[in-house]
mmCIF file of C-alpha atoms in Angstrom:
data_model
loop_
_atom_site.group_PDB
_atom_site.id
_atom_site.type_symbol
_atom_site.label_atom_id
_atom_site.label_comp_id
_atom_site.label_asym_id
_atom_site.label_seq_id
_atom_site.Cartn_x
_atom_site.Cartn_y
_atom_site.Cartn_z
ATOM 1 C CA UNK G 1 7.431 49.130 9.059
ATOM 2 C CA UNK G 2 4.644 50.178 10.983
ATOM 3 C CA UNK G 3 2.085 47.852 12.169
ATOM 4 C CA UNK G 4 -2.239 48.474 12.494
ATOM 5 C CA UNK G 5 -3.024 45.134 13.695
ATOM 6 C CA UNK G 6 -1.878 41.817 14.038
ATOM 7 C CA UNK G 7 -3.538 38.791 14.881
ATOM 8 C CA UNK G 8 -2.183 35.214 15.959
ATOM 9 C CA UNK G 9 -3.522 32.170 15.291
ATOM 10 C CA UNK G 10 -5.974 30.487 18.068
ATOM 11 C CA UNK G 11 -3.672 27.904 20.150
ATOM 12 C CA UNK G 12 -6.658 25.543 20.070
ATOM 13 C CA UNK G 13 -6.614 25.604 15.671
ATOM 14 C CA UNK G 14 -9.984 26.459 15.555
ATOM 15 C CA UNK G 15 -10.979 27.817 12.253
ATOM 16 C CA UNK G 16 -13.326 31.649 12.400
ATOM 17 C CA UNK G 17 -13.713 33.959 9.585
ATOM 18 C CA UNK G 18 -11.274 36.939 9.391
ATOM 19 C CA UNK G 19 -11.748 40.095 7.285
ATOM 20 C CA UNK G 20 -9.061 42.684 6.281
ATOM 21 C CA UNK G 21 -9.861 45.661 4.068
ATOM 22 C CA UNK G 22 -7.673 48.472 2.771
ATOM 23 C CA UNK G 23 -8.558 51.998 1.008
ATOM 24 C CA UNK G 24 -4.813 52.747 0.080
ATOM 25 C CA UNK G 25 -1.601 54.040 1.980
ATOM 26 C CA UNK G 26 0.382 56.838 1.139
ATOM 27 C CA UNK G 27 0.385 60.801 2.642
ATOM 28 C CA UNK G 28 -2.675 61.276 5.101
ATOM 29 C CA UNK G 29 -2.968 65.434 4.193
ATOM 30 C CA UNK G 30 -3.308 64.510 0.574
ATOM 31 C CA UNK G 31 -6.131 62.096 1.123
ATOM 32 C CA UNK G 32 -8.094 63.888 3.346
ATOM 33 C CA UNK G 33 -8.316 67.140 2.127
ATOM 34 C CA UNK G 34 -11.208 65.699 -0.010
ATOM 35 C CA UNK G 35 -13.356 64.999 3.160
ATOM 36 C CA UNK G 36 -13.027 64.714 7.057
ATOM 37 C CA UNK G 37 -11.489 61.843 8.488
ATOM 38 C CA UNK G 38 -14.818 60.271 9.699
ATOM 39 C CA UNK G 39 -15.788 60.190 6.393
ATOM 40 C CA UNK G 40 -13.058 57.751 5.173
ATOM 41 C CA UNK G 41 -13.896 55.867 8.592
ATOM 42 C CA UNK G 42 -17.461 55.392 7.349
ATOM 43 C CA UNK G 43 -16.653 54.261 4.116
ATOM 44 C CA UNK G 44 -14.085 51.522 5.227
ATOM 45 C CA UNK G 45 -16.979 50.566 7.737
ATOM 46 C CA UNK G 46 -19.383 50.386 5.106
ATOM 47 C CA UNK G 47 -16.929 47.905 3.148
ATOM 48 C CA UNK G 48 -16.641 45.401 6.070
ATOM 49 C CA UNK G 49 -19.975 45.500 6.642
ATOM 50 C CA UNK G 50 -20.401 44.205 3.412
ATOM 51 C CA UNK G 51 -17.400 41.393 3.541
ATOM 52 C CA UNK G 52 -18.647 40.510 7.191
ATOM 53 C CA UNK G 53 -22.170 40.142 6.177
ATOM 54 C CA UNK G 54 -21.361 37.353 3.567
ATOM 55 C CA UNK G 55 -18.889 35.425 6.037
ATOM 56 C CA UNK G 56 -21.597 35.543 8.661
ATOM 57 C CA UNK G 57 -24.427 34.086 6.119
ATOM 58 C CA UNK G 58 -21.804 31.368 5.326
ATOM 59 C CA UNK G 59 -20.831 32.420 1.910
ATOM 60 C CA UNK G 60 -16.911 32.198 0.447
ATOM 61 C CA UNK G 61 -14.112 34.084 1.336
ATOM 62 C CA UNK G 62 -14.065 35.002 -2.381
ATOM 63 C CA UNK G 63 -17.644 36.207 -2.025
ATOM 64 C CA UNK G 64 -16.477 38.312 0.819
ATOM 65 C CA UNK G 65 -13.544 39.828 -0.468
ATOM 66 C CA UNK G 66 -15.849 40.783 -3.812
ATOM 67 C CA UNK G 67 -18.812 42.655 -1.594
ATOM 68 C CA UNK G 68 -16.016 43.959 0.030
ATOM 69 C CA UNK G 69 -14.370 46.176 -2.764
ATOM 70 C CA UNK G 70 -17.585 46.696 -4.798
ATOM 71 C CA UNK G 71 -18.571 49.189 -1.963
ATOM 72 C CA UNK G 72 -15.273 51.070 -1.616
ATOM 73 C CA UNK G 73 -15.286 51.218 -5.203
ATOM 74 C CA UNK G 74 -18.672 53.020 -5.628
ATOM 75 C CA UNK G 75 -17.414 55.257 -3.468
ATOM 76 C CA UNK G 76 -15.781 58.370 -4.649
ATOM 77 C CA UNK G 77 -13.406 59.184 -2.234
ATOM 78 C CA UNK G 78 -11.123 56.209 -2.553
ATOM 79 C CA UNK G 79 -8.851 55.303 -6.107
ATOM 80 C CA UNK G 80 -11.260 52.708 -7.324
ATOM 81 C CA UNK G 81 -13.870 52.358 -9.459
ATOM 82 C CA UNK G 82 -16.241 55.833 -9.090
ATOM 83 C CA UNK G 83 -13.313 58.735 -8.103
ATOM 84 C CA UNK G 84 -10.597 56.630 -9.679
ATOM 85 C CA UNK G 85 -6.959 58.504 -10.470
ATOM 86 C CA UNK G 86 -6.727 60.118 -13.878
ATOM 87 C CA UNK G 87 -4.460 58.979 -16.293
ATOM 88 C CA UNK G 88 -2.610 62.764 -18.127
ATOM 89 C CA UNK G 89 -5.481 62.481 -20.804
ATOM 90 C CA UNK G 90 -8.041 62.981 -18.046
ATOM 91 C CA UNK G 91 -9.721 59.300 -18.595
ATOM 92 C CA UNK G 92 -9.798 56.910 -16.105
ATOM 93 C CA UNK G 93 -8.290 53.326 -16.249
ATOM 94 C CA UNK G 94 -9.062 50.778 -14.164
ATOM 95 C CA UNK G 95 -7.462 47.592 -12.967
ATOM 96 C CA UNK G 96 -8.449 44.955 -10.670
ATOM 97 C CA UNK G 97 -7.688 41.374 -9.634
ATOM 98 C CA UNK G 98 -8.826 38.623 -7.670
ATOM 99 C CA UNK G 99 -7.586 35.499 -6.533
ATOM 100 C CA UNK G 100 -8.383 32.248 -4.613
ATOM 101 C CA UNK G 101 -6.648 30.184 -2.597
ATOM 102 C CA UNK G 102 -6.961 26.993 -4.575
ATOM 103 C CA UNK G 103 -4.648 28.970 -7.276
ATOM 104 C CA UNK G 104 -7.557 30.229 -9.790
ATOM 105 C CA UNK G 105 -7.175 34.570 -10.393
ATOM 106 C CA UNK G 106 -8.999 36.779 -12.538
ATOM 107 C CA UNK G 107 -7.382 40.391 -13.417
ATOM 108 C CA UNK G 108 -8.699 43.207 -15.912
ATOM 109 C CA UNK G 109 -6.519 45.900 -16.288
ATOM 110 C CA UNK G 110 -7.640 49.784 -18.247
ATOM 111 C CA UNK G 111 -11.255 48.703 -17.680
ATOM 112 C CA UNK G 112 -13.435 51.537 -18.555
ATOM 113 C CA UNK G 113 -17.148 50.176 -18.738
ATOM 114 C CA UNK G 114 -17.488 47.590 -16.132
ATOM 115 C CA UNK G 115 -19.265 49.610 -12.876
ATOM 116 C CA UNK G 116 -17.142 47.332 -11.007
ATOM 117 C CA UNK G 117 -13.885 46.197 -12.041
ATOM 118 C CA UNK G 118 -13.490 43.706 -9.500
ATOM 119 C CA UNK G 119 -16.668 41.790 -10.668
ATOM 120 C CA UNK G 120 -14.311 42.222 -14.169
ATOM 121 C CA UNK G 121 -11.945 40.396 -12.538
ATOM 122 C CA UNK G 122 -13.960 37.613 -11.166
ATOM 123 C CA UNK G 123 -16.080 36.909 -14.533
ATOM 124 C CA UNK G 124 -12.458 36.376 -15.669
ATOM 125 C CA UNK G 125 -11.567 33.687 -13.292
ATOM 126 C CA UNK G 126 -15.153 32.092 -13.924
ATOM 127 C CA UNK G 127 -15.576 32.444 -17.375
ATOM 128 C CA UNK G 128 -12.932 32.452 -19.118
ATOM 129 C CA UNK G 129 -9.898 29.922 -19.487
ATOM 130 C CA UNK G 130 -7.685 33.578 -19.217
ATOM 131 C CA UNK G 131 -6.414 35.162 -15.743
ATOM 132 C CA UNK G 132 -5.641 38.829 -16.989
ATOM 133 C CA UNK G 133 -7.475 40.478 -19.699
ATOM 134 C CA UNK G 134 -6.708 44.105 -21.157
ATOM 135 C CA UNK G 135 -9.575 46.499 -21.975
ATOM 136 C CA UNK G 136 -12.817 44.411 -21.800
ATOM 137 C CA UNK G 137 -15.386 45.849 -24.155
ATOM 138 C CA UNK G 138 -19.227 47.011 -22.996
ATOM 139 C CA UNK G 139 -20.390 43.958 -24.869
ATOM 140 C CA UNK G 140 -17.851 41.429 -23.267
ATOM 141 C CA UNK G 141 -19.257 43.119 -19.898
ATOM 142 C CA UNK G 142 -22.992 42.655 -20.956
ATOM 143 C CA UNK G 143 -22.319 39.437 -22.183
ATOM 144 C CA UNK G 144 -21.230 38.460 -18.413
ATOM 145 C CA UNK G 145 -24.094 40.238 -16.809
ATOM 146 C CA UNK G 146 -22.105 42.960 -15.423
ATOM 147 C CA UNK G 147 -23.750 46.386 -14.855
ATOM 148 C CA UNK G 148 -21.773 48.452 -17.407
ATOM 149 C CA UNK G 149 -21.309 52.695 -17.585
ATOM 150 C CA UNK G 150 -19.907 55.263 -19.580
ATOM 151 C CA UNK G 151 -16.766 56.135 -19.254
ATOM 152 C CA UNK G 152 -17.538 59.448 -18.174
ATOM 153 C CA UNK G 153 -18.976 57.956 -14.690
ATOM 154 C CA UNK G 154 -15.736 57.337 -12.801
ATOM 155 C CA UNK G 155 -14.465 60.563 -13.408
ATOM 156 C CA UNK G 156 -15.464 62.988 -10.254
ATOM 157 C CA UNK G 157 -15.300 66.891 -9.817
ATOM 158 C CA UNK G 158 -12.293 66.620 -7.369
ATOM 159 C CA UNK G 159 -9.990 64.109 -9.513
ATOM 160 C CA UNK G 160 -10.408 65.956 -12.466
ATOM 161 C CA UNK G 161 -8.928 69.043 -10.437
ATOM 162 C CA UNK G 162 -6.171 67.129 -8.793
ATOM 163 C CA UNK G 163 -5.366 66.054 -12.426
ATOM 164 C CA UNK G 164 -4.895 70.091 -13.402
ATOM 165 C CA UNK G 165 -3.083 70.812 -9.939
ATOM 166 C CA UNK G 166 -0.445 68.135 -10.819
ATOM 167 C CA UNK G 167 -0.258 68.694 -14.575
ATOM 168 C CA UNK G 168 0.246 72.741 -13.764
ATOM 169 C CA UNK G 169 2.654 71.216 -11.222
ATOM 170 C CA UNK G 170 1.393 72.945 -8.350
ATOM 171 C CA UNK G 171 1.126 69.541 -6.597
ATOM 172 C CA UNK G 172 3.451 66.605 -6.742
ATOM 173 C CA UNK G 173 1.762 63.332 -8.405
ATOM 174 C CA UNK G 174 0.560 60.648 -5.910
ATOM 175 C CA UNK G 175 1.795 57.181 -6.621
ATOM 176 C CA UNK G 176 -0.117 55.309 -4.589
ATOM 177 C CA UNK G 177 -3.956 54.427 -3.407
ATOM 178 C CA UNK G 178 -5.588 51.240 -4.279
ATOM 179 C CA UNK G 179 -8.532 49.103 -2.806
ATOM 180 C CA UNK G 180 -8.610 45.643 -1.250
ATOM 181 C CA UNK G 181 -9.709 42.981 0.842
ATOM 182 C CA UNK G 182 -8.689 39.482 2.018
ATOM 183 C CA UNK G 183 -10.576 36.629 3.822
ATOM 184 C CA UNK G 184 -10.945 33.918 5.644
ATOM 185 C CA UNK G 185 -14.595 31.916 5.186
ATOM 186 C CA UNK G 186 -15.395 29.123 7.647
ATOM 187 C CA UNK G 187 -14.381 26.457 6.060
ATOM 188 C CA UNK G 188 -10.752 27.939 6.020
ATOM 189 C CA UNK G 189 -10.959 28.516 2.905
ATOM 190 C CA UNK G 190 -8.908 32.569 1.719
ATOM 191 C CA UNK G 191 -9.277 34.689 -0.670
ATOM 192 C CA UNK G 192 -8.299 38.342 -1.771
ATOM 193 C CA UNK G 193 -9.426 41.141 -4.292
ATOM 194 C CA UNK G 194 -7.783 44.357 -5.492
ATOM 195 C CA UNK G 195 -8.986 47.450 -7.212
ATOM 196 C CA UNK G 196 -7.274 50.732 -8.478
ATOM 197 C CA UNK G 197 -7.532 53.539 -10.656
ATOM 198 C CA UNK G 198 -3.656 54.323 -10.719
ATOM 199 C CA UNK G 199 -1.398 56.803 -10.352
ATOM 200 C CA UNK G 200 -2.128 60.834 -10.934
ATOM 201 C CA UNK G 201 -1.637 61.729 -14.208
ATOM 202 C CA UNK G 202 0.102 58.496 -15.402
ATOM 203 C CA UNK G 203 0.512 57.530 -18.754
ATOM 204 C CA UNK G 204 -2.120 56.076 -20.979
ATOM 205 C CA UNK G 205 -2.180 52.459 -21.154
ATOM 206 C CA UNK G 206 -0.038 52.018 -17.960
ATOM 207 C CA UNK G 207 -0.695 49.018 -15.677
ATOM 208 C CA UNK G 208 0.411 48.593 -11.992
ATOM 209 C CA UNK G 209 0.769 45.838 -9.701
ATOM 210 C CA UNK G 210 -2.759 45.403 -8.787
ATOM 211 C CA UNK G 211 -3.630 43.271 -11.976
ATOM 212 C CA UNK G 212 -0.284 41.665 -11.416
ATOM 213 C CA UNK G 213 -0.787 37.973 -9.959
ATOM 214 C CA UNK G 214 1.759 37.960 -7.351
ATOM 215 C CA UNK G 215 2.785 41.105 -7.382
ATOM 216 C CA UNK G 216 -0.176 43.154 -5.882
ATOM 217 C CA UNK G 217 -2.134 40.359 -5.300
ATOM 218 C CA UNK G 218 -2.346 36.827 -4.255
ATOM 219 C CA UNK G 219 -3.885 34.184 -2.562
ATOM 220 C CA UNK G 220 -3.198 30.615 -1.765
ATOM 221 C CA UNK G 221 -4.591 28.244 0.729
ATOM 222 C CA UNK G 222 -0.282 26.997 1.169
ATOM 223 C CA UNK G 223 0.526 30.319 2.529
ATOM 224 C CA UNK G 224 -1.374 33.434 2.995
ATOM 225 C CA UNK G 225 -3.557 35.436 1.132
ATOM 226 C CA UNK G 226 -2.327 39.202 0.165
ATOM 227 C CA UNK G 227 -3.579 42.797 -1.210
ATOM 228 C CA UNK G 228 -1.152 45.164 -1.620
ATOM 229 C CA UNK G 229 -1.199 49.188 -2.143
ATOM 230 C CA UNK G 230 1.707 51.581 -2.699
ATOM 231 C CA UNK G 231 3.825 52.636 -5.700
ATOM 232 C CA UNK G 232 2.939 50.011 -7.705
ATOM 233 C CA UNK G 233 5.880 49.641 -10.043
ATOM 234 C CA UNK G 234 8.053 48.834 -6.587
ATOM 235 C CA UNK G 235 5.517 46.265 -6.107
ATOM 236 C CA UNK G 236 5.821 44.586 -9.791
ATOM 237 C CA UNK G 237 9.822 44.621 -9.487
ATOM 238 C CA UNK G 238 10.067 43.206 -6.107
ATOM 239 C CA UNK G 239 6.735 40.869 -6.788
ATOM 240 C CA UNK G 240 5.945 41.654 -3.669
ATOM 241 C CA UNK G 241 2.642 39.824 -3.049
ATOM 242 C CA UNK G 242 4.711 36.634 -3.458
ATOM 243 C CA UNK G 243 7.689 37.419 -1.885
ATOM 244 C CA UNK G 244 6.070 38.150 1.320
ATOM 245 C CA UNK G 245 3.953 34.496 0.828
ATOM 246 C CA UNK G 246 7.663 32.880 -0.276
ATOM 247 C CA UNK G 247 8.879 33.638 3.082
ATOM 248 C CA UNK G 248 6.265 32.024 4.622
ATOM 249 C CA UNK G 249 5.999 29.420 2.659
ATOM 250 C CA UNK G 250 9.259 27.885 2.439
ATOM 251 C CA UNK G 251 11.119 29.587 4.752
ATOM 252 C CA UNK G 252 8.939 28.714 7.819
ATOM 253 C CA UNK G 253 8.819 32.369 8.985
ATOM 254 C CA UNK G 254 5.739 34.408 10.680
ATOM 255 C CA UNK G 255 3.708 36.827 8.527
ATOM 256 C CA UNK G 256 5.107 39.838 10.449
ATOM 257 C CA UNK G 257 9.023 38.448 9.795
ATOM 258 C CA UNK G 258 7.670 38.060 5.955
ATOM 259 C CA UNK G 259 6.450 41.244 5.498
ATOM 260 C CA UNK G 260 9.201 43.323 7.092
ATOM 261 C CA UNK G 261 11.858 41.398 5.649
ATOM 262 C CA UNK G 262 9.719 42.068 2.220
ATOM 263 C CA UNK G 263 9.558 45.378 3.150
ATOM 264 C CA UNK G 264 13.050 46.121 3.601
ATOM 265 C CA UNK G 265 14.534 44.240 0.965
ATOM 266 C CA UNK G 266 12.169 45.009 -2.324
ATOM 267 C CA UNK G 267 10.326 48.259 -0.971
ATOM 268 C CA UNK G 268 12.913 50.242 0.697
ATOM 269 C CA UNK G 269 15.539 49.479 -1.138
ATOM 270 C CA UNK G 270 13.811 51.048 -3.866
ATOM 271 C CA UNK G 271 13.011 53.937 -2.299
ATOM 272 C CA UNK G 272 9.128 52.655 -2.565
ATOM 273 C CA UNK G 273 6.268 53.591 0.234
ATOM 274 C CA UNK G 274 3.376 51.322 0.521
ATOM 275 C CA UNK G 275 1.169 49.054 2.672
ATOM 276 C CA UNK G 276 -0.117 45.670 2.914
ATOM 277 C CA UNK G 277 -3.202 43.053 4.344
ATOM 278 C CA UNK G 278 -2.401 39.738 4.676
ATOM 279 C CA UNK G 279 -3.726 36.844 6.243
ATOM 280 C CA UNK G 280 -2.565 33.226 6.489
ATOM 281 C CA UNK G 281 -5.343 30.230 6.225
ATOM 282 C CA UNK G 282 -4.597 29.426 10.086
ATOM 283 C CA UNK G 283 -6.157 33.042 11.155
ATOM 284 C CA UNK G 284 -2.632 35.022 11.478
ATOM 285 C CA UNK G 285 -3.366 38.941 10.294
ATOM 286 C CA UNK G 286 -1.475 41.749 9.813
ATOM 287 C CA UNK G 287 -2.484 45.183 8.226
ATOM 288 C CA UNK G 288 1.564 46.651 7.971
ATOM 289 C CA UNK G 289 2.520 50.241 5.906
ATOM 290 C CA UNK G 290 5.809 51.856 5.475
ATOM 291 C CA UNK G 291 3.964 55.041 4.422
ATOM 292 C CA UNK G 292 3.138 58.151 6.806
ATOM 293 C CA UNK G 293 -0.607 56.880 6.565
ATOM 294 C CA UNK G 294 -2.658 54.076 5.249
ATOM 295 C CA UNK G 295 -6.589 53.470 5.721
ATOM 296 C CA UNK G 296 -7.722 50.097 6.962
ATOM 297 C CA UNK G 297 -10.027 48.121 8.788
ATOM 298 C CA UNK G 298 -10.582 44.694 10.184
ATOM 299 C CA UNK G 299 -13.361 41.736 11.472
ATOM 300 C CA UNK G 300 -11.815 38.389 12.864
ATOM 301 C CA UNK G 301 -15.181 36.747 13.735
ATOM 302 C CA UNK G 302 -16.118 38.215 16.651
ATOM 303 C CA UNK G 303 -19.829 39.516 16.201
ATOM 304 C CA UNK G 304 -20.410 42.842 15.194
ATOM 305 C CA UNK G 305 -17.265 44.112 16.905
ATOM 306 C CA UNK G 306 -14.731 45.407 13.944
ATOM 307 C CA UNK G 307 -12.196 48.248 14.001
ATOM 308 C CA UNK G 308 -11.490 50.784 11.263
ATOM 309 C CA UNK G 309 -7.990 53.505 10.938
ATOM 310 C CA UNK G 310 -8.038 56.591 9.177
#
């Protein structure tokens, strides 16, 4: 398991906001032969900008998390929202999720007409009495005020031609990138949100952990709060949003001996790459991967000083 940063808890308990963001993990040559690296840098930059600017006005972590992965999502070069993953039909089928850490979650999953899924996914934990909800309409959209599209606008020049490389098999499908973010506001108070387009070429109809409560994501103010990216059916089998919040949880242990021992018993074991932001209500952070490359970036509080990898 390799580790981006990690982050202890202050000595003295005091509670300051912490931001984590992800744009996926997985091979870095496959990802950036869309764009330079400084590119990707700039994008996960833009993101916490976002999530940091609603900490500092005193807004929720759930607030953050949300402004968070709108803006990687309406940009094309990550697998979310705008420049999503084709399915083998050429569409594109969104999932996302959010969760907070008094136990509510919201989850959409093949979303085609919401601009932003994870706005989906949070009209679902607000207004509804439903966590996960397959293939909202337009008019359910509308009806909560979301800006809705055609399908049509997610799909982008260079994912439509990634699609033909794989299906003439001149490339190998990619089973991983994802969105996410997860918080702490300052009230202590965590949150985390989650938004994919899927695997290359995968079949119509198919859902992966993302929309998954516990599996891709979760969140809960009695252990940590999670967002996961990777080979997502790994993630679903070895539920490993919870797993890694289990260990901490019951078994007493840090977030870094959760997620390794997470790691190597439901991810490698499977023969699954991924990566992984977590955070724990007391301020510990950790931004882990087990692939060759994952893009990420954090805030913990301190001003405008914030650090991005790509």
């Amino acid at each position: 398991m390799n580790i981006l940063y990690s982050r202890q808890p202050s000595a003295r308990g005091e509670i300051r906001p912490v931001l984590l963001i992800h744009g996926g993990a997985g091979p870095r040559t496959t990802e950036l032969a869309l764009q330079a690296a400084q590119d990707y840098r700039r994008g996960l930059q833009d993101a916490l900008d976002a999530g940091r600017g609603a900490l500092m006005a005193g807004r929720s972590a759930l607030d953050a998390v949300c402004a968070a992965v709108m803006v990687l999502e309406d940009n094309p070069l990550f697998n979310a929202g705008r420049g999503a993953s084709l399915t083998r039909e050429g569409t594109a089928e969104l999932d996302a999720a959010v969760m907070d850490g008094d136990g509510r979650a919201g989850a959409v999953a093949v979303s085609r007409y919401a601009r932003n899924p994870v706005l989906a996914a949070r009209a679902v934990l607000e207004r509804t009495e439903h966590v996960l909800l397959v293939s909202p309409t337009a008019e359910l959209a509308a009806e909560w005020d979301l800006a809705t599209v055609e399908p049509d606008y997610f799909v982008t020049a260079h994912r439509q031609k990634q699609l033909d490389e794989v299906l003439q098999r001149e490339i190998a499908p990619s089973k991983s990138g994802t969105v996410g973010a997860v918080a702490i506001d300052a009230s202590g108070g965590v949150a985390c949100a989650t938004s994919t387009g899927g695997m290359v070429a995968q079949a119509v109809g198919r859902v992966g952990d993302t929309a998954l409560i516990g599996a891709g994501s979760f969140a809960s103010s009695k252990s940590i709060a999670v967002s996961c990216t990777g080979e997502g059916e790994a993630f679903i089998q070895g539920v490993v949003g919870h797993d890694i919040a289990a260990r901490v949880r019951y078994a007493g242990a840090t977030l870094e001996e959760s997620t390794r021992a997470t790691y190597d018993e439901e991810l490698a074991g499977r023969g699954a790459t991924g990566g992984t932001i977590a955070l724990t209500p007391q301020g510990e952070a950790l931004i882990a991967h087990n692939s060759n490359a994952m893009f990420a970036g954090h805030w913990d509080g301190d001003g405008d000083h914030s650090a991005v990898y790509a």
